[in-house]
Short mmCIF file of C-alpha atoms in Angstrom, two decimals:
data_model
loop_
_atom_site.label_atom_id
_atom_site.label_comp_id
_atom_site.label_asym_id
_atom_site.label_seq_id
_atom_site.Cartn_x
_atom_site.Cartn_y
_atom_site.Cartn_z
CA UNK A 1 29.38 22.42 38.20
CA UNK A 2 32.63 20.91 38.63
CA UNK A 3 35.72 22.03 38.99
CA UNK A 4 39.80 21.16 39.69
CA UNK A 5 42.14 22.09 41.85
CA UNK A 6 45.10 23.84 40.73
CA UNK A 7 47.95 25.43 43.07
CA UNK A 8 45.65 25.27 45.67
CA UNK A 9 43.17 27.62 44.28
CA UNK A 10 39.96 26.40 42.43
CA UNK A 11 40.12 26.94 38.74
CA UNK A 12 36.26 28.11 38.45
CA UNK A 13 36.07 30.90 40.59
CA UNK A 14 39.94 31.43 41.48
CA UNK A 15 39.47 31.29 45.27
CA UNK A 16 42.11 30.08 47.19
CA UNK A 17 40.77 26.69 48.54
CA UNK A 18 41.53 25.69 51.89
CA UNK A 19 44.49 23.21 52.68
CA UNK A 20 41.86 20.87 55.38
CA UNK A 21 39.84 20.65 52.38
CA UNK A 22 42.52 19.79 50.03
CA UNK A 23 43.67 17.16 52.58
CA UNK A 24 40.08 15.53 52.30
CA UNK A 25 40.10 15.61 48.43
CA UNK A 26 43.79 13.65 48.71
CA UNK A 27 42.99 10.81 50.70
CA UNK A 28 39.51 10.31 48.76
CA UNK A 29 37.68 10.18 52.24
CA UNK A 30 35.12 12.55 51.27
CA UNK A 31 33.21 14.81 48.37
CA UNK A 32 34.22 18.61 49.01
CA UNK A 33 32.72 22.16 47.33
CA UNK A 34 33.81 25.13 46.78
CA UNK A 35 32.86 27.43 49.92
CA UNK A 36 33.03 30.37 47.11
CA UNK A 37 31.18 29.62 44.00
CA UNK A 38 29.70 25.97 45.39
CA UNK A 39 31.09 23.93 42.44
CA UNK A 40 32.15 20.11 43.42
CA UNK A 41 36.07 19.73 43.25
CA UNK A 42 38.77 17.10 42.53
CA UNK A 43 42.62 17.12 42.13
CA UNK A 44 43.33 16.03 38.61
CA UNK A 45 45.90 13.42 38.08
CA UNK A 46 49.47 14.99 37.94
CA UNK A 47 51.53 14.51 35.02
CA UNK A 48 54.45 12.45 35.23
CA UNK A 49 57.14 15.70 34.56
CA UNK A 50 58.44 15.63 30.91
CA UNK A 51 61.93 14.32 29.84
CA UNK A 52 64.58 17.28 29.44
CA UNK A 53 66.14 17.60 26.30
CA UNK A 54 69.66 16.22 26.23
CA UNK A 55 71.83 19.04 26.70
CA UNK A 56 74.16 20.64 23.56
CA UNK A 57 77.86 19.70 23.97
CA UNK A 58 79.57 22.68 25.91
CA UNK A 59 81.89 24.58 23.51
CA UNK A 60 84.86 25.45 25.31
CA UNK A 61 86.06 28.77 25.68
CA UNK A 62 89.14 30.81 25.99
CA UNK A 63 92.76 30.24 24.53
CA UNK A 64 92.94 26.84 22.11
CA UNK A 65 95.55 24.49 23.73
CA UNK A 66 99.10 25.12 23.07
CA UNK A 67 100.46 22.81 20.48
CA UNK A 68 104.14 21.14 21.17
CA UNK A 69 106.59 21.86 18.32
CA UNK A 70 109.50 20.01 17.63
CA UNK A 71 112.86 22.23 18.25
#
């Protein structure tokens, strides 16, 4: 079988993997298994991170500003 890697642990038999082996697997040098459950394993593309939400408009809090009246 197959299987990626995911926080550096792989997702078919949730065995920490190795870091050397990780290292391998990033610079495409080399095909690497699983010394747990044998499978073959890759690092799946990562995501470009998602845009946050524009943020609310902070209400302000606390006394309103004092108006000026004329005298």
């Amino acid at each position: 079988g197959v299987a990626p890697i995911r926080n550096q642990t792989c997702t078919g038999c949730r065995m920490k993997v190795p870091i050397g082996t990780i290292a391998v697997l990033m610079r495409d040098e080399d095909i690497q298994l699983c010394g747990s459950c044998g499978r073959y394993l890759y690092l799946p593309p990562e995501l470009p991170p998602e845009p946050l939400p524009e943020p609310a408009p902070k209400k302000r809090r606390g006394r309103p500003p004092k108006v000026k009246t004329a005298a």
